[in-house]
Coordinates of N, CA and C in Angstrom, one line a residue:
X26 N 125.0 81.4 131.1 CA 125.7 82.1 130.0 C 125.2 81.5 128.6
X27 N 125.4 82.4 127.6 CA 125.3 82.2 126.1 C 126.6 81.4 125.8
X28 N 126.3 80.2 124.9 CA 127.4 79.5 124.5 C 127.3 79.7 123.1
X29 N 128.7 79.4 122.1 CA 128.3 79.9 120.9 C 127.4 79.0 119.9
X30 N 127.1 77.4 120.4 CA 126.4 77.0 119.8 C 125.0 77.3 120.0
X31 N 124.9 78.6 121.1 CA 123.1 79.0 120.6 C 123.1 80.4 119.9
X32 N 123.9 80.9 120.0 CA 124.1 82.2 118.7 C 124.2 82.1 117.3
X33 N 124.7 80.4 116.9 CA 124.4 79.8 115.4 C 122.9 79.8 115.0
X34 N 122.8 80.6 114.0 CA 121.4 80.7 113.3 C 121.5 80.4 111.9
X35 N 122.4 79.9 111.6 CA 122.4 79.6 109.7 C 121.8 78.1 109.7
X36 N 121.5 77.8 108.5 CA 120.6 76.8 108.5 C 122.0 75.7 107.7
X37 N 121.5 74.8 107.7 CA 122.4 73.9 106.9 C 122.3 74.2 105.9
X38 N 121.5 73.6 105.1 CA 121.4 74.5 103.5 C 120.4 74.7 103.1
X39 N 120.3 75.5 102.1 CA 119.4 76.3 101.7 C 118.2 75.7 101.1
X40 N 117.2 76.3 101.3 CA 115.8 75.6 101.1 C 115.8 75.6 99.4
X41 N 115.9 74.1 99.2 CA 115.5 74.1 97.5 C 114.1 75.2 96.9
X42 N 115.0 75.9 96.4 CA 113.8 77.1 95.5 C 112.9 76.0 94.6
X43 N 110.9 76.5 94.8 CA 110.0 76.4 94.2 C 110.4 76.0 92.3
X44 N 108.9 75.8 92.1 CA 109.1 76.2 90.6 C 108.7 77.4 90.1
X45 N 108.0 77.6 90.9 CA 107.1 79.2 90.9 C 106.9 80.0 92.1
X46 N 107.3 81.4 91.5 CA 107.0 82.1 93.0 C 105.3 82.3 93.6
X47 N 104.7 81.8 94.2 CA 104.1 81.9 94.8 C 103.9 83.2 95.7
X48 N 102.8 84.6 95.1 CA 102.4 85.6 96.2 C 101.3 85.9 96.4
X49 N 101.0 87.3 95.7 CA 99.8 88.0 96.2 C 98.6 87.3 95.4
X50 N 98.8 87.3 93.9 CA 98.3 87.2 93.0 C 97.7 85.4 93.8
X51 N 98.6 84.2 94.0 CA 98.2 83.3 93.9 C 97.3 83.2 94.9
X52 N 97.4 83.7 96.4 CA 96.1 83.6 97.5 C 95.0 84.7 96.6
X53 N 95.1 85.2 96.2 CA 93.5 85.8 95.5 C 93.1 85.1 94.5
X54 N 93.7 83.7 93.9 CA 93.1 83.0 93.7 C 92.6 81.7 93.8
X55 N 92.1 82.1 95.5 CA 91.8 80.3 96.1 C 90.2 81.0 96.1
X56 N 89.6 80.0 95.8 CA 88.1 80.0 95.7 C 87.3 80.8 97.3
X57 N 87.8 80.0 98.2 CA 87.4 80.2 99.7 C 87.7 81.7 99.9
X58 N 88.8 82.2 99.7 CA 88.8 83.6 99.8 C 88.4 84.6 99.5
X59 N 88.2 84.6 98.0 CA 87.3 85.3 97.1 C 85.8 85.1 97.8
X60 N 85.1 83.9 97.9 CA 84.1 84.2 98.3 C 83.8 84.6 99.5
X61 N 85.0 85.0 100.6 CA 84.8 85.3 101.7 C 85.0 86.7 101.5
X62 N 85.8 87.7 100.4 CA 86.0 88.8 100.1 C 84.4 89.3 99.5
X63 N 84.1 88.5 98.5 CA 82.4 88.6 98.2 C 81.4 88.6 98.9
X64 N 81.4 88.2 100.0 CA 80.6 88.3 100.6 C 80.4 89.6 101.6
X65 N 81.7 90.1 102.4 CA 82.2 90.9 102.8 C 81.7 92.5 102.2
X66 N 82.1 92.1 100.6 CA 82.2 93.1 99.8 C 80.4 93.6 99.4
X67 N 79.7 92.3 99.5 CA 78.1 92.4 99.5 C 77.4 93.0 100.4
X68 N 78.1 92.7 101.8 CA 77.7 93.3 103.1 C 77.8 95.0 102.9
X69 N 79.4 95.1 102.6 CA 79.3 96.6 102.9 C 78.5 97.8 101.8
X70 N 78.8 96.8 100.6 CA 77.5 97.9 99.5 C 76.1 97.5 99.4
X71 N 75.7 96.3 100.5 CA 74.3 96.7 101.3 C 74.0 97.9 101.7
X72 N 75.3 98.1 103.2 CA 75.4 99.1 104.2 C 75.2 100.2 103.6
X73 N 75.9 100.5 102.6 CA 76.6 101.8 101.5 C 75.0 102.7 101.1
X74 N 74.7 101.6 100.2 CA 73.4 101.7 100.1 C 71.8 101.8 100.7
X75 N 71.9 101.7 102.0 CA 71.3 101.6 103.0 C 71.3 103.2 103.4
X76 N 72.3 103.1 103.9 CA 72.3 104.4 104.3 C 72.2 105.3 103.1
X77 N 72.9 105.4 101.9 CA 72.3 106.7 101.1 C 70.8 106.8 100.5
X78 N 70.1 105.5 100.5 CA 69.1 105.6 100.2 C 67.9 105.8 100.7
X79 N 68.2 105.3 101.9 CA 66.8 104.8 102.8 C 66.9 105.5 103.9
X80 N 68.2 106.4 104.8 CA 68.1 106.9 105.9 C 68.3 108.5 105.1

């Protein structure tokens, strides 16, 4: 059986809020990502251009 101390899901207290919200904006600005989106983004307007120009 379920006892009620495993149906307790509140936390003791609340997680002290940041100083800053931290979201989308901040991971698009970690270096490692960008260059892994740059690179990505190099590959496929290779591809892009591959095929409209050469095939």
């Amino acid at each position: 059986m379920i006892g009620p101390e495993m149906l307790d899901t509140s936390r003791g207290q609340a997680p002290a809020p940041t100083q800053e919200p931290r979201g989308c904006l901040f991971a698009l600005s970690q270096p490692p990502l960008m260059i892994f989106l740059g690179v990505i983004g190099v590959l496929l307007l290779m591809g892009a251009v591959h095929d409209l120009f050469l095939l």
